């Protein structure tokens, strides 16, 4: 059981750090609450969906912004909007913040700004993905060791 | 000479003496002849003459004597023998008859004499009889007078007339000089001259009652002769004549209270009047026995008549008094009826006048509730509705109070949620309590049934009244409300001897205790508390409004519910506890349709409301769609996910109670969908509730949502608790707009 405790402690610490650093916010906690016996992998599923969505959207945005002649800011904006929605749904705070900034650039039709934001978004997204994957790995380790996922408040 | 038989008279005829003799004889003869004629004539005339035979004899005798004397006339001269013989015959006859007559007269004359004495005797007798007749007649007349007097006296029931008549009639009957009546004064120590016959208005002339003569008169019931020098007899101015005899008699004055049925007036009364009667002064009249008797009889009659008059006076007076009282009572009754009618009219009018605006308020507030409102507005409208409902109930009760007094009020029995009643009371009282910084706590015993049968409105009103009073009269501290099922022992020690709780299977006794730490009540004032309009004037804190009706109404309601309500307090400043026990019926399992009045579904039913709820979620964003789905699934809803508005319109049905739409995606015309859904479901109860989910919004967007016909707006991100409460609220109020 020492292993489990250790793992759990690690998990808690890691979760706390993620929250502290602003990667995740309260919404993520809510999602974790939704995980129950009926949907044991709920959070993972949502996260996976998020990652897929994100990649798709980022690609869309990149493509749209690469257009030399007449960037379709509306499309970009739509994508950013989607991304913002998704990130806020999952609780990816940092991503969401970038999206907000991104949107203002879109409205201003500032290509440079948009590109910069896109870069930022991509960066944040990758970070988050890694962190979440680490978290999920920890979770699986705990479960494998026979423990239960501690609830992080 | 011849020898003649002539007889020569003795004397010579021419003698003077002879002449005189001749004439006398002539006249004697005449007289003698006329006497029998007279006799015959008068005898014939008289009817009665017993001695006819004697008369005949006498007549014969006289006739013969006359004849003799007549014949004698011829003898004066020379007369023949025949004449002499005739003369002799006549004389002989006369002698015979006269002897016989003389003899007869011996028998007759004693008879005649005795006749005379008899006649005298008879005359005397007749005189005596006449006298006696006179006496009898007087007596009879007196009797008649008495009867008449009595009749006169009795025919009037007026005191004065009686007495006056008495005196007048007595005076007339007995031919009195003066007749007077002395009445005892109020003090009873003097006799006052009240009535006299001759003087019209006797001056108030009094005589002390303790005079020996007066005492003598009073001590006997007979008429007593008194001396004219006695003070009561000095009625006339002293004349030069001897005053006539005076008689005095007592007249008992009978009082009503002295009329004992069994013992007739042996005169337990001591009050007498004195009647004084004076005979005419210069006559030699004396008082006769019959007159005295008359006076006594009259005195008695007068006494009786006076007492009758007195009785009548009393009864007349009593009757007049009764009549007056009757009239006064009638007037009072009519006034009271008018007042009651006026009050009823007033109540009816006011009731109507009050109800009409109340109805308007309630109806319009309800309608307002159906429209789109901001949450604050909705809250306000709900408060308005709740308050108006309470006010309407109060108005009803104002009218009911008269119904309560008639006993014609009946409880509206129904099944209701007991817990909800308490919660409602708590919710209503919380604002005021929090303003006063009072802490209100509610404790419901676990064994308290959730549902009960009773008059929910009135129970709530009662509890609210008590709790309200607790809050009103507490300046600080806390108020605790506890409710539990009363057991038999706790029932029995309630301080009401007439409260006899009966336990039965279908009923239970709810006991509610409201304890406050407020200003308390003086234990002496406690009995007055439940009296209508009675407020104790002492403490100034009690001036804070209240018509005084509240507790009285509560008591009546509680009585109707076969319960008991009382207040305990240890004194001023020590707070007080109001305890009420009512009898409620046990309810069986209740299905939701039986809950009529409750505007709010209790929150522990929220889960069951949400569970199984069919929900449609429309969200283009996969992630957020998934999150929302997860939320709703966790809450137990039956979730359908759609990704586009077309899919939404296709799949939406009346089975879906709520449709969550994400409107922050620019491409989606959420308003259009809303309108189309409105069109699809014309009946309001079929249409699912349309809730907008949005990540960011502003007032404009919110208004647009409302205008488009959305029922709700929620900001993302939505936590589990938020979703739960939103759904609950949504299902209760059919609207939920988050505050921006």
Coordinates of C-alpha atoms in Angstrom, one line a residue, chain B residues 263-564:
Chain B
X263 CA -103.7 35.5 57.6
X264 CA -105.9 38.3 56.7
X265 CA -105.2 41.7 58.1
X266 CA -105.1 41.1 61.7
X267 CA -103.4 44.3 60.9
X268 CA -99.7 43.7 61.0
X269 CA -99.6 47.2 59.8
X270 CA -99.4 49.9 62.3
X271 CA -100.5 52.7 60.1
X272 CA -103.9 54.1 60.5
X273 CA -105.7 57.1 59.4
X274 CA -108.3 58.7 61.5
X275 CA -111.7 59.6 60.3
X276 CA -113.5 62.2 62.5
X277 CA -117.2 62.8 62.1
X278 CA -119.0 65.7 63.7
X279 CA -122.7 66.0 64.0
X280 CA -124.3 69.4 63.4
X281 CA -123.5 71.6 66.3
X282 CA -126.8 72.9 67.5
X283 CA -129.0 69.9 67.0
X284 CA -129.7 67.6 69.8
X285 CA -128.8 64.7 67.6
X286 CA -127.0 61.8 69.1
X287 CA -125.0 59.2 67.5
X288 CA -127.1 56.3 66.9
X289 CA -125.8 52.8 66.9
X290 CA -126.7 52.2 63.3
X291 CA -124.9 55.3 62.4
X292 CA -121.8 54.2 64.2
X293 CA -122.1 50.8 62.5
X294 CA -122.3 52.6 59.2
X295 CA -119.2 54.6 60.0
X296 CA -117.3 51.4 60.9
X297 CA -118.4 49.7 57.8
X298 CA -117.4 52.6 55.7
X299 CA -114.0 52.8 57.3
X300 CA -113.3 49.2 56.5
X301 CA -114.5 49.6 53.0
X302 CA -112.3 52.6 52.6
X303 CA -109.4 50.7 53.9
X304 CA -110.0 48.0 51.3
X305 CA -110.5 50.4 48.6
X306 CA -107.4 52.3 49.4
X307 CA -105.4 49.2 49.4
X308 CA -106.8 48.3 46.0
X309 CA -106.0 51.7 44.8
X310 CA -102.5 51.3 46.1
X311 CA -102.1 47.9 44.5
X312 CA -103.3 49.3 41.3
X313 CA -101.0 52.2 41.5
X314 CA -98.1 49.9 42.0
X315 CA -99.0 47.7 39.2
X316 CA -99.6 50.7 36.9
X317 CA -96.3 52.0 37.9
X318 CA -94.6 48.7 37.3
X319 CA -96.4 48.4 34.0
X320 CA -95.3 51.8 33.0
X321 CA -91.8 51.1 34.0
X322 CA -91.9 47.8 32.0
X323 CA -93.3 49.6 29.0
X324 CA -90.6 52.2 29.2
X325 CA -88.0 49.5 29.5
X326 CA -89.5 47.6 26.7
X327 CA -89.4 50.6 24.5
X328 CA -85.8 51.3 25.5
X329 CA -84.9 47.7 24.8
X330 CA -86.7 47.7 21.5
X331 CA -84.8 50.8 20.6
X332 CA -81.6 49.3 21.7
X333 CA -82.3 46.1 19.8
X334 CA -83.1 48.1 16.7
X335 CA -80.0 50.1 17.1
X336 CA -78.0 46.9 17.5
X337 CA -79.6 45.4 14.5
X338 CA -78.9 48.5 12.5
X339 CA -75.3 48.4 13.7
X340 CA -75.0 44.8 12.8
X341 CA -76.6 45.4 9.4
X342 CA -74.3 48.3 8.9
X343 CA -71.3 46.2 9.9
X344 CA -72.4 43.4 7.6
X345 CA -73.0 45.8 4.8
X346 CA -69.7 47.4 5.4
X347 CA -68.0 44.1 5.6
X348 CA -69.7 42.9 2.4
X349 CA -68.9 46.1 0.6
X350 CA -65.4 46.3 1.9
X351 CA -64.9 42.6 1.2
X352 CA -66.0 43.2 -2.3
X353 CA -64.1 46.3 -2.6
X354 CA -61.0 44.7 -1.2
X355 CA -61.4 41.5 -3.2
X356 CA -61.7 43.2 -6.5
X357 CA -58.3 44.9 -6.4
X358 CA -56.9 41.8 -4.8
X359 CA -58.1 39.7 -7.7
X360 CA -56.7 42.1 -10.1
X361 CA -53.3 42.0 -8.4
X362 CA -53.3 38.2 -8.1
X363 CA -54.5 37.7 -11.6
X364 CA -52.2 40.1 -13.2
X365 CA -49.3 38.9 -11.2
X366 CA -49.9 35.4 -12.3
X367 CA -50.1 36.6 -15.9
X368 CA -47.0 38.5 -15.4
X369 CA -45.3 35.5 -14.1
X370 CA -46.1 33.8 -17.4
X371 CA -44.3 36.4 -19.4
X372 CA -40.6 36.8 -19.8
X373 CA -39.0 38.3 -16.8
X374 CA -35.5 38.9 -15.5
X375 CA -34.8 36.8 -12.5
X376 CA -35.0 39.8 -10.2
X377 CA -38.3 40.7 -11.7
X378 CA -39.5 37.1 -11.3
X379 CA -38.5 37.1 -7.7
X380 CA -40.4 40.3 -7.2
X381 CA -43.5 39.0 -9.0
X382 CA -43.3 35.8 -6.9
X383 CA -43.1 37.9 -3.7
X384 CA -46.1 40.0 -4.9
X385 CA -48.1 36.8 -5.6
X386 CA -47.3 35.3 -2.3
X387 CA -48.1 38.4 -0.4
X388 CA -51.3 38.9 -2.3
X389 CA -52.3 35.4 -1.7
X390 CA -51.7 35.9 2.0
X391 CA -53.6 39.1 1.9
X392 CA -56.5 37.5 0.1
X393 CA -56.6 34.9 2.7
X394 CA -56.6 37.5 5.4
X395 CA -59.5 39.3 3.7
X396 CA -61.3 36.1 3.5
X397 CA -60.7 35.6 7.2
X398 CA -62.0 39.0 8.1
X399 CA -65.2 37.9 6.7
X400 CA -64.8 34.5 8.1
X401 CA -64.4 35.9 11.6
X402 CA -68.0 36.6 11.7
X403 CA -68.5 33.2 10.3
X404 CA -66.2 31.9 13.0
X405 CA -68.3 33.5 15.6
X406 CA -71.4 32.0 14.2
X407 CA -69.6 28.7 14.1
X408 CA -70.4 28.5 10.5
X409 CA -66.8 28.3 9.4
X410 CA -65.6 25.0 8.1
X411 CA -62.1 23.8 7.5
X412 CA -61.0 23.1 3.9
X413 CA -59.5 19.7 4.4
X414 CA -57.1 18.4 2.0
X415 CA -53.8 16.6 1.8
X416 CA -50.8 18.7 2.0
X417 CA -47.2 18.6 2.6
X418 CA -46.5 19.4 6.3
X419 CA -42.8 20.0 5.8
X420 CA -43.5 22.4 3.0
X421 CA -45.8 24.4 5.2
X422 CA -43.0 24.9 7.7
X423 CA -40.5 25.8 5.1
X424 CA -42.8 28.3 3.6
X425 CA -43.3 29.9 6.9
X426 CA -39.6 30.0 7.4
X427 CA -39.1 31.5 4.0
X428 CA -41.7 34.1 4.6
X429 CA -40.3 35.1 8.0
X430 CA -36.6 35.0 7.1
X431 CA -36.4 38.4 5.5
X432 CA -37.9 40.2 8.5
X433 CA -35.9 38.1 10.9
X434 CA -32.7 38.8 9.1
X435 CA -33.4 42.5 9.1
X436 CA -33.8 42.3 12.9
X437 CA -30.8 40.1 13.1
X438 CA -32.8 37.3 14.6
X439 CA -31.8 33.8 14.1
X440 CA -34.6 31.5 13.1
X441 CA -34.2 27.8 13.3
X442 CA -36.7 25.1 12.3
X443 CA -36.5 21.6 13.7
X444 CA -38.8 19.0 12.3
X445 CA -38.9 15.7 14.2
X446 CA -38.0 12.8 12.1
X447 CA -41.2 11.0 13.0
X448 CA -43.3 13.8 11.7
X449 CA -45.2 12.6 8.8
X450 CA -44.5 14.4 5.6
X451 CA -48.0 14.6 4.5
X452 CA -51.1 15.3 6.5
X453 CA -54.8 15.9 6.0
X454 CA -56.0 19.2 7.3
X455 CA -56.7 22.8 6.4
X456 CA -53.3 23.7 5.1
X457 CA -54.0 27.4 4.5
X458 CA -55.3 28.0 7.9
X459 CA -52.6 25.9 9.6
X460 CA -50.0 27.9 7.8
X461 CA -51.7 31.1 8.7
X462 CA -51.8 30.1 12.4
X463 CA -48.2 29.1 12.5
X464 CA -47.2 32.1 10.6
X465 CA -49.1 34.3 13.0
X466 CA -47.4 32.8 16.0
X467 CA -44.0 32.9 14.4
X468 CA -44.6 36.4 13.2
X469 CA -45.5 37.4 16.7
X470 CA -42.3 35.8 18.0
X471 CA -40.3 37.8 15.5
X472 CA -42.3 41.0 16.1
X473 CA -41.8 41.0 19.8
X474 CA -38.2 40.0 19.8
X475 CA -35.6 42.6 19.5
X476 CA -32.7 40.3 19.4
X477 CA -31.7 36.7 20.0
X478 CA -33.1 33.7 18.3
X479 CA -36.4 32.0 17.5
X480 CA -36.7 28.3 17.4
X481 CA -39.5 26.5 15.8
X482 CA -39.9 22.8 16.6
X483 CA -42.5 20.5 15.4
X484 CA -43.1 17.0 16.4
X485 CA -45.8 14.5 16.9
X486 CA -47.4 14.9 20.3
X487 CA -47.5 11.8 22.5
X488 CA -50.3 11.2 24.8
X489 CA -48.5 12.4 28.0
X490 CA -47.5 15.6 26.5
X491 CA -51.0 16.1 25.3
X492 CA -52.4 15.6 28.7
X493 CA -50.4 18.1 30.5
X494 CA -51.5 20.9 28.3
X495 CA -53.1 23.5 30.4
X496 CA -56.6 23.1 29.3
X497 CA -59.1 21.1 31.2
X498 CA -61.5 20.9 28.3
X499 CA -58.9 19.7 25.9
X500 CA -59.4 16.0 25.7
X501 CA -57.2 14.5 23.1
X502 CA -58.3 11.3 21.6
X503 CA -55.8 9.3 19.8
X504 CA -56.9 7.3 16.9
X505 CA -55.2 5.5 14.0
X506 CA -56.1 8.0 11.4
X507 CA -55.0 11.0 13.2
X508 CA -52.1 12.4 15.0
X509 CA -51.5 15.5 17.0
X510 CA -49.0 17.9 15.7
X511 CA -47.3 19.9 18.4
X512 CA -45.5 23.1 17.3
X513 CA -43.4 25.1 19.8
X514 CA -42.2 28.5 18.9
X515 CA -39.7 29.8 21.4
X516 CA -38.4 33.3 21.3
X517 CA -36.0 35.2 23.4
X518 CA -37.9 38.4 23.2
X519 CA -39.7 40.7 25.6
X520 CA -41.8 38.1 27.2
X521 CA -45.3 38.5 28.6
X522 CA -46.5 39.1 32.1
X523 CA -48.1 35.8 33.2
X524 CA -51.1 37.7 34.4
X525 CA -51.8 39.0 30.9
X526 CA -51.7 35.6 29.3
X527 CA -55.4 34.8 29.5
X528 CA -56.2 38.0 27.7
X529 CA -54.0 37.3 24.8
X530 CA -56.4 35.2 22.9
X531 CA -59.3 37.6 23.4
X532 CA -60.3 39.6 20.4
X533 CA -59.0 43.1 20.4
X534 CA -57.8 42.9 23.9
X535 CA -54.3 44.2 24.1
X536 CA -52.4 44.9 27.2
X537 CA -51.8 48.5 27.4
X538 CA -48.8 48.4 29.7
X539 CA -45.8 47.7 27.6
X540 CA -44.9 50.1 25.0
X541 CA -43.4 47.5 22.8
X542 CA -46.8 46.1 22.1
X543 CA -47.8 49.2 20.3
X544 CA -46.1 48.0 17.2
X545 CA -49.3 47.4 15.3
X546 CA -51.6 44.4 15.2
X547 CA -55.3 44.7 15.4
X548 CA -55.4 42.2 18.2
X549 CA -57.3 39.8 15.9
X550 CA -54.5 37.5 15.1
X551 CA -54.3 35.4 18.1
X552 CA -58.1 35.3 18.5
X553 CA -58.4 34.0 14.9
X554 CA -55.6 31.5 15.6
X555 CA -57.4 30.3 18.6
X556 CA -60.5 29.8 16.7
X557 CA -58.7 27.9 13.9
X558 CA -57.0 25.8 16.4
X559 CA -60.3 25.0 18.1
X560 CA -61.8 24.1 14.8
X561 CA -58.9 21.7 14.3
X562 CA -59.7 20.2 17.7
X563 CA -56.5 21.4 19.2
X564 CA -55.2 23.8 21.7

